Amino acid sequence: MRTPRAGLARASARLWESLWEGLWGRLWVWLLLPWLLVLAVAVIEVTGGLHGRVAHAGSLLTPAPALAAVRGRPRDVLAVSAAALALGLATSFEPVTAETDTSATALVALVVVSAAGLVAAAVRRRREGQLVRIRQVAEAAQLALLSPVPRRTDGLRLAARYSAAESDTLIGGDLYEVVVRPDRTRLIIGDVRGKGLPAIRTAAAVLGAFREAAQYEPALTTVAGRCSRAVERCAREAAGGAGPDAAAEAEELFVTAALVEIEGGRLRVVDLGHPPPLLLTAGGCEPLAVDPLPPLGLVHGFTAGWDDERGLTVHTRWRPGDRLLLHTDGIDEARDGRGRFFPLAETLRELRGVPTERLPDELLDAVARHTGGRLRDDAAVVAVEFSAAGEAAGEAVGEAVTGAEEGR
């Protein structure tokens, strides 16, 4: 049973969290704080002078350059330091006493903190620039692998977006692809374990296998088998590399993935250790029920059975206006400053009225707000909307197949 005290505690916690994430994370707060400190010291000294006494508040100026260095540029630290030193000097011209000796010590400390703050701000700015460049390189390398998703196909509207992690980690291996055939559309979304060039090579191998197999293989499970064998080849190549850890790394190389085939009003899904696709309908948001298989590259004993339909899940609840959302774990495993996961289902319900072409952008923006603007893992999103034209096309294909079977 909820008590008023418990409700007040939760409200207080939410208020403090909102203040911390929404206020203290803003640049202008850290730029304003040191100036407020300098102003406060000036007011104390002037007030003391008007009453015929010396306040000796100069020691309070010492933290000002350090506060400016937290988020400010070197020029901001320099401006605060100059103002603090000027104020400290202006209030220290007095006969030599124990108090003035203390003021001199405070001035020396202020000079030292100012110099350290300038160096810290310069190093931090250079580091931030490096992180921005790393993120740009990561996105460029990843997008070089990812083909543009068609905005429209027969009866479908599609949109996709990839965002690299905002950190100094190596490039990740998130991937997605859409292959359009005359009678159906096939999609894949996946996440390579690990970072760096091995992840990029594996992602490229999976995408190449999918693009080829999705065009010609009749069964979606066979397409998944081709992708899995591509990962196995990458693992064998990695095992033959130099270094004592090459074999161990090869054994841990795998790709979680979800493959989807859309044929009119019918959805076929093969899930390989990946977050299941989400079906967005007028009634809400729910994950598709799937029969999960091990990730690509870890199904060695099952490879011979890829040509049958084990692991394939078929859904027929796909209706015009419904949308399918595929995503990597950089979305649902994103955490805020208190360690709470991103509320994906709740957010998607709030974004129900957003057009499909804007849905991936809006979703990633919501993730950025939840995490305070920092993605700790790469994230990829693909959204697909089914239209009435797609339902009509699917019925036509079904009638053609039925007629062909009757003719035989």
Coordinates of C-alpha atoms in Angstrom, one line a residue:
M1 CA 0.0 0.0 0.0
R2 CA 1.3 3.4 -0.9
T3 CA 1.7 5.9 1.9
P4 CA 1.9 9.7 1.6
R5 CA 5.4 9.6 2.9
A6 CA 6.5 7.1 0.3
G7 CA 4.8 9.1 -2.5
L8 CA 6.6 12.3 -1.2
A9 CA 9.9 10.4 -1.2
R10 CA 9.4 9.3 -4.8
A11 CA 8.4 12.8 -5.9
S12 CA 11.5 14.2 -4.2
A13 CA 13.7 11.7 -5.8
R14 CA 12.2 12.5 -9.2
L15 CA 12.7 16.2 -8.6
W16 CA 16.3 15.8 -7.6
E17 CA 17.0 13.6 -10.6
S18 CA 15.3 16.1 -12.9
L19 CA 17.4 18.9 -11.4
W20 CA 20.6 16.9 -11.7
E21 CA 20.1 15.7 -15.3
G22 CA 18.3 18.8 -16.6
L23 CA 20.2 21.6 -14.8
W24 CA 23.7 20.4 -13.8
G25 CA 24.4 18.9 -17.2
R26 CA 23.9 22.2 -19.0
L27 CA 26.9 24.2 -20.1
W28 CA 25.6 27.6 -19.0
V29 CA 25.3 26.5 -15.4
W30 CA 29.0 25.7 -15.1
L31 CA 29.8 29.0 -16.9
L32 CA 27.6 31.0 -14.5
L33 CA 28.7 29.4 -11.2
P34 CA 32.2 30.8 -11.1
W35 CA 30.9 34.3 -11.9
L36 CA 28.4 34.1 -9.2
L37 CA 31.2 33.1 -6.8
V38 CA 33.3 36.1 -7.8
L39 CA 30.2 38.4 -7.5
A40 CA 29.5 37.0 -4.0
V41 CA 33.0 37.7 -2.8
A42 CA 32.9 41.3 -4.3
V43 CA 29.6 41.9 -2.4
I44 CA 31.0 40.6 0.8
E45 CA 34.1 42.8 0.5
V46 CA 32.2 45.9 -0.4
T47 CA 29.7 45.3 2.4
G48 CA 32.5 44.9 4.9
G49 CA 34.2 48.1 3.7
L50 CA 31.0 50.1 4.1
H51 CA 30.8 48.9 7.7
G52 CA 34.4 49.8 8.4
R53 CA 35.8 46.3 8.6
V54 CA 37.7 44.0 6.2
A55 CA 36.0 40.7 5.4
H56 CA 39.0 38.9 4.0
A57 CA 36.9 36.7 1.8
G58 CA 39.5 36.4 -1.0
S59 CA 40.2 32.8 -0.2
L60 CA 36.7 32.0 -1.5
L61 CA 37.8 33.0 -5.0
T62 CA 40.1 30.0 -5.3
P63 CA 37.5 27.5 -6.5
A64 CA 36.2 29.9 -9.3
P65 CA 38.8 28.9 -12.0
A66 CA 38.3 25.2 -11.2
L67 CA 34.5 25.6 -11.6
A68 CA 35.0 27.3 -14.9
A69 CA 37.3 24.5 -16.1
V70 CA 34.6 21.8 -15.6
R71 CA 32.8 22.7 -18.8
G72 CA 34.2 26.0 -20.1
R73 CA 36.7 26.8 -22.8
P74 CA 40.2 28.0 -21.9
R75 CA 39.1 31.6 -22.7
D76 CA 36.3 31.2 -20.1
V77 CA 38.8 30.0 -17.5
L78 CA 41.1 32.8 -18.4
A79 CA 38.3 35.4 -18.0
V80 CA 37.2 34.1 -14.6
S81 CA 40.8 33.8 -13.4
A82 CA 41.6 37.4 -14.4
A83 CA 38.5 38.7 -12.7
A84 CA 39.2 36.7 -9.5
L85 CA 42.9 37.8 -9.4
A86 CA 41.9 41.5 -10.0
L87 CA 39.4 41.3 -7.1
G88 CA 41.8 39.5 -4.9
L89 CA 44.5 42.1 -5.5
A90 CA 42.1 45.0 -5.0
T91 CA 41.2 43.7 -1.5
S92 CA 44.7 42.9 -0.4
F93 CA 46.3 46.4 -0.3
E94 CA 46.4 46.7 3.5
P95 CA 49.1 47.0 6.2
V96 CA 51.0 43.7 6.8
T97 CA 49.1 41.7 9.4
A98 CA 48.3 38.1 10.0
E99 CA 45.2 38.5 7.9
T100 CA 47.0 40.1 4.9
D101 CA 49.6 37.3 5.1
T102 CA 46.7 34.9 4.7
S103 CA 45.3 36.9 1.8
A104 CA 48.7 36.6 0.1
T105 CA 48.6 32.9 0.5
A106 CA 45.1 32.8 -1.0
L107 CA 46.4 34.8 -4.0
V108 CA 49.2 32.3 -4.6
A109 CA 46.7 29.5 -4.4
L110 CA 44.4 31.3 -6.8
V111 CA 47.2 31.7 -9.3
V112 CA 48.1 28.0 -9.1
V113 CA 44.4 26.9 -9.4
S114 CA 44.0 29.3 -12.4
A115 CA 47.0 27.8 -14.2
A116 CA 45.9 24.3 -13.5
G117 CA 42.4 25.2 -14.7
L118 CA 43.7 26.6 -18.0
V119 CA 45.7 23.4 -18.6
A120 CA 42.8 21.2 -17.7
A121 CA 40.3 23.1 -19.9
A122 CA 42.7 22.9 -22.8
V123 CA 43.3 19.2 -22.4
R124 CA 39.6 18.5 -22.0
R125 CA 38.7 20.5 -25.1
R126 CA 41.3 18.6 -27.1
R127 CA 40.0 15.4 -25.8
E128 CA 36.4 16.3 -26.7
G129 CA 37.6 17.2 -30.2
Q130 CA 39.2 13.8 -30.5
L131 CA 36.0 12.1 -29.4
V132 CA 34.0 14.0 -32.0
R133 CA 36.4 13.0 -34.7
I134 CA 36.3 9.4 -33.6
R135 CA 32.5 9.4 -33.6
Q136 CA 32.5 10.9 -37.1
V137 CA 34.9 8.3 -38.4
A138 CA 32.8 5.5 -36.7
E139 CA 29.6 6.7 -38.4
A140 CA 31.4 7.2 -41.7
A141 CA 32.8 3.7 -41.6
Q142 CA 29.5 2.2 -40.6
L143 CA 27.4 4.0 -43.1
A144 CA 29.9 3.0 -45.8
L145 CA 28.7 -0.6 -45.2
L146 CA 25.0 0.3 -44.9
S147 CA 23.1 0.8 -48.1
P148 CA 20.4 3.5 -48.2
V149 CA 17.0 2.0 -47.3
P150 CA 14.3 2.6 -50.0
R151 CA 11.7 5.0 -48.6
R152 CA 8.9 3.2 -50.4
T153 CA 8.3 -0.2 -51.9
D154 CA 5.1 -1.8 -53.1
G155 CA 2.8 -1.4 -50.1
L156 CA 5.6 -0.5 -47.6
R157 CA 7.1 2.7 -46.2
L158 CA 10.6 2.3 -44.7
A159 CA 13.0 4.4 -42.7
A160 CA 16.3 3.6 -41.0
R161 CA 18.9 5.4 -38.9
Y162 CA 22.3 4.4 -37.4
S163 CA 24.0 6.3 -34.6
A164 CA 27.5 5.6 -33.3
A165 CA 28.3 5.4 -29.6
E166 CA 29.5 8.8 -28.2
S167 CA 32.6 7.5 -26.5
D168 CA 36.2 6.6 -27.2
T169 CA 35.4 3.0 -27.8
L170 CA 36.2 1.4 -31.2
I171 CA 33.8 1.2 -34.1
G172 CA 31.0 -1.2 -33.5
G173 CA 29.3 -3.6 -35.8
D174 CA 25.6 -2.8 -36.0
L175 CA 24.1 -3.6 -39.4
Y176 CA 20.9 -3.5 -41.3
E177 CA 19.8 -4.1 -44.9
V178 CA 16.6 -4.3 -47.0
V179 CA 16.3 -6.4 -50.1
V180 CA 13.2 -5.9 -52.3
R181 CA 12.1 -8.7 -54.6
P182 CA 9.1 -8.5 -56.9
D183 CA 6.9 -10.6 -54.6
R184 CA 8.4 -9.9 -51.1
T185 CA 10.7 -7.7 -49.1
R186 CA 13.4 -9.1 -46.8
L187 CA 15.2 -7.3 -44.0
I188 CA 18.0 -8.0 -41.6
I189 CA 19.2 -6.2 -38.5
G190 CA 22.1 -7.4 -36.4
D191 CA 24.8 -6.6 -33.9
V192 CA 28.3 -8.0 -34.2
R193 CA 30.0 -8.9 -30.9
G194 CA 33.0 -6.8 -30.3
K195 CA 34.5 -3.6 -31.7
G196 CA 37.0 -2.3 -34.2
L197 CA 38.1 -3.7 -37.6
P198 CA 37.1 -7.4 -36.8
A199 CA 33.5 -6.2 -36.2
I200 CA 33.5 -4.2 -39.4
R201 CA 34.8 -7.1 -41.4
T202 CA 32.2 -9.5 -39.9
A203 CA 29.4 -7.0 -40.6
A204 CA 30.5 -6.6 -44.2
A205 CA 30.6 -10.4 -44.6
V206 CA 27.1 -10.8 -43.2
L207 CA 25.7 -8.0 -45.3
G208 CA 27.3 -9.4 -48.4
A209 CA 25.9 -12.9 -47.7
F210 CA 22.4 -11.5 -47.0
R211 CA 22.3 -9.3 -50.1
E212 CA 23.1 -12.3 -52.3
A213 CA 21.0 -14.9 -50.6
A214 CA 18.0 -12.7 -50.1
Q215 CA 17.6 -12.2 -53.8
Y216 CA 17.7 -15.9 -54.8
E217 CA 17.1 -18.3 -51.9
P218 CA 13.5 -19.4 -51.6
A219 CA 13.4 -19.9 -47.8
L220 CA 14.3 -17.3 -45.2
T221 CA 16.0 -19.9 -43.0
T222 CA 18.3 -20.7 -45.9
V223 CA 19.2 -17.0 -46.1
A224 CA 20.0 -17.1 -42.3
G225 CA 22.2 -20.2 -42.9
R226 CA 24.2 -18.4 -45.6
C227 CA 24.7 -15.5 -43.2
S228 CA 25.8 -17.8 -40.4
R229 CA 28.4 -19.5 -42.7
A230 CA 29.8 -16.1 -43.5
V231 CA 30.4 -15.5 -39.8
E232 CA 32.0 -18.9 -39.5
R233 CA 34.4 -18.0 -42.3
C234 CA 35.3 -14.8 -40.5
A235 CA 35.9 -16.8 -37.3
R236 CA 38.2 -19.2 -39.1
E237 CA 40.2 -16.3 -40.6
A238 CA 40.5 -14.7 -37.2
A239 CA 41.7 -17.9 -35.7
G240 CA 44.5 -18.0 -38.2
G241 CA 45.7 -14.5 -37.3
A242 CA 48.8 -13.6 -35.3
G243 CA 48.8 -13.3 -31.6
P244 CA 48.0 -15.8 -28.7
D245 CA 44.5 -14.4 -28.3
A246 CA 43.4 -14.8 -31.9
A247 CA 41.9 -18.3 -31.4
A248 CA 40.1 -17.2 -28.2
E249 CA 38.6 -14.2 -30.0
A250 CA 37.5 -16.3 -32.9
E251 CA 35.6 -18.6 -30.7
E252 CA 33.7 -15.6 -29.3
L253 CA 32.9 -14.1 -32.7
F254 CA 29.1 -14.1 -33.3
V255 CA 26.3 -11.9 -34.6
T256 CA 22.9 -11.5 -33.1
A257 CA 20.4 -10.9 -35.8
A258 CA 16.7 -10.8 -36.8
L259 CA 15.6 -11.6 -40.3
V260 CA 12.2 -10.6 -41.5
E261 CA 10.3 -11.5 -44.7
I262 CA 7.2 -9.4 -45.7
E263 CA 4.9 -10.9 -48.2
G264 CA 1.7 -9.0 -48.3
G265 CA -0.1 -9.4 -44.9
R266 CA 2.2 -12.2 -43.8
L267 CA 5.4 -11.8 -41.7
R268 CA 8.0 -14.4 -41.4
V269 CA 10.7 -14.0 -38.8
V270 CA 13.9 -15.8 -38.0
D271 CA 15.4 -14.6 -34.7
L272 CA 19.0 -15.4 -33.8
G273 CA 19.6 -14.2 -30.3
H274 CA 18.4 -10.7 -31.2
P275 CA 15.8 -8.5 -29.6
P276 CA 12.5 -9.5 -31.3
P277 CA 10.9 -7.1 -33.7
L278 CA 8.1 -4.9 -32.2
L279 CA 4.7 -4.7 -33.8
L280 CA 3.1 -1.2 -33.4
T281 CA -0.7 -1.3 -33.9
A282 CA -3.5 1.0 -33.0
G283 CA -3.9 -1.1 -29.8
G284 CA -0.4 -0.7 -28.6
C285 CA 3.1 -2.1 -28.9
E286 CA 4.2 -5.6 -28.4
P287 CA 7.2 -7.8 -29.4
L288 CA 6.5 -10.5 -32.0
A289 CA 6.5 -14.0 -30.5
V290 CA 9.6 -15.8 -31.9
D291 CA 11.3 -19.1 -31.6
P292 CA 14.8 -17.9 -31.0
L293 CA 17.9 -19.6 -32.4
P294 CA 21.5 -19.2 -31.3
P295 CA 23.3 -16.2 -32.9
L296 CA 24.9 -16.4 -36.3
G297 CA 28.2 -18.2 -36.1
L298 CA 27.3 -20.2 -33.0
V299 CA 24.9 -22.7 -34.6
H300 CA 27.5 -25.0 -36.1
G301 CA 25.6 -28.1 -35.3
F302 CA 22.4 -26.7 -36.8
T303 CA 23.9 -25.5 -40.1
A304 CA 22.9 -28.7 -41.9
G305 CA 19.3 -28.0 -41.1
W306 CA 19.1 -24.5 -42.4
D307 CA 17.1 -25.6 -45.5
D308 CA 14.1 -26.6 -43.4
E309 CA 11.9 -24.2 -41.5
R310 CA 12.8 -24.8 -37.9
G311 CA 13.2 -21.6 -36.1
L312 CA 10.9 -19.8 -38.5
T313 CA 8.0 -17.9 -37.0
V314 CA 5.0 -16.8 -39.1
H315 CA 2.6 -14.0 -38.2
T316 CA -0.5 -13.1 -40.0
R317 CA -1.7 -10.2 -37.7
W318 CA 0.0 -7.7 -40.0
R319 CA -2.6 -5.2 -41.0
P320 CA -2.6 -1.9 -43.1
G321 CA -1.4 0.9 -40.9
D322 CA 0.6 -1.4 -38.6
R323 CA 4.3 -0.8 -38.2
L324 CA 7.2 -3.0 -37.5
L325 CA 10.2 -1.7 -35.6
L326 CA 13.6 -3.5 -35.7
H327 CA 16.4 -2.3 -33.4
T328 CA 19.7 -3.2 -31.8
D329 CA 20.4 -3.5 -28.1
G330 CA 21.9 0.0 -28.1
I331 CA 18.2 1.2 -27.8
D332 CA 16.6 -1.0 -25.1
E333 CA 19.8 -1.3 -23.0
A334 CA 20.5 2.4 -22.9
R335 CA 20.7 3.6 -19.3
D336 CA 20.3 6.9 -17.6
G337 CA 22.5 8.3 -14.8
R338 CA 20.7 6.2 -12.2
G339 CA 21.2 3.0 -14.2
R340 CA 17.6 2.6 -15.4
F341 CA 16.9 1.1 -18.8
F342 CA 15.3 3.1 -21.6
P343 CA 11.5 2.6 -21.5
L344 CA 11.2 1.5 -25.2
A345 CA 7.6 0.3 -25.2
E346 CA 6.3 3.3 -23.4
T347 CA 8.2 5.7 -25.6
L348 CA 6.9 4.0 -28.8
R349 CA 3.3 4.4 -27.5
E350 CA 4.0 8.1 -27.0
L351 CA 5.4 8.3 -30.6
R352 CA 2.4 6.5 -32.1
G353 CA 1.4 9.6 -34.1
V354 CA 4.9 10.2 -35.6
P355 CA 5.2 9.5 -39.3
T356 CA 7.2 6.4 -40.2
E357 CA 9.9 8.4 -42.0
R358 CA 10.6 10.3 -38.7
L359 CA 10.2 7.5 -36.3
P360 CA 13.8 6.3 -36.1
D361 CA 15.0 9.9 -35.6
E362 CA 12.5 10.6 -32.9
L363 CA 13.3 7.4 -31.1
L364 CA 17.0 8.0 -31.1
D365 CA 16.4 11.5 -29.9
A366 CA 14.4 10.1 -27.0
V367 CA 17.2 7.7 -26.2
A368 CA 19.7 10.6 -26.2
R369 CA 17.5 12.5 -23.7
H370 CA 17.2 9.5 -21.5
T371 CA 21.0 9.0 -21.4
G372 CA 21.8 12.7 -21.0
G373 CA 23.1 12.9 -24.6
R374 CA 25.6 10.1 -24.5
L375 CA 25.1 6.8 -26.3
R376 CA 27.3 4.1 -24.7
D377 CA 26.7 1.6 -27.5
D378 CA 25.9 1.9 -31.2
A379 CA 22.3 1.9 -32.1
A380 CA 20.4 1.1 -35.3
V381 CA 16.7 1.3 -36.0
V382 CA 14.6 0.2 -39.0
A383 CA 10.9 1.1 -39.2
V384 CA 8.4 -0.5 -41.7
E385 CA 4.8 0.5 -42.2
F386 CA 2.3 -1.7 -44.0
S387 CA -0.3 -0.1 -46.3
A388 CA -3.5 -1.2 -48.0
A389 CA -1.7 -1.4 -51.3
G390 CA 0.6 -4.0 -49.7
E391 CA -2.3 -6.0 -48.6
A392 CA -3.8 -6.0 -52.1
A393 CA -0.5 -7.0 -53.6
G394 CA -0.1 -9.8 -51.1
E395 CA -3.6 -11.2 -51.9
A396 CA -2.7 -11.1 -55.6
V397 CA 0.5 -13.0 -55.0
G398 CA -1.4 -15.6 -52.9
E399 CA -4.0 -16.1 -55.6
A400 CA -1.3 -16.5 -58.2
V401 CA 0.4 -19.2 -56.1
T402 CA -2.8 -21.0 -55.4
G403 CA -3.7 -21.0 -59.2
A404 CA -0.3 -22.4 -60.0
E405 CA -0.6 -25.2 -57.5
E406 CA -4.1 -26.1 -58.9
G407 CA -2.7 -26.1 -62.4
R408 CA -0.2 -28.7 -61.4

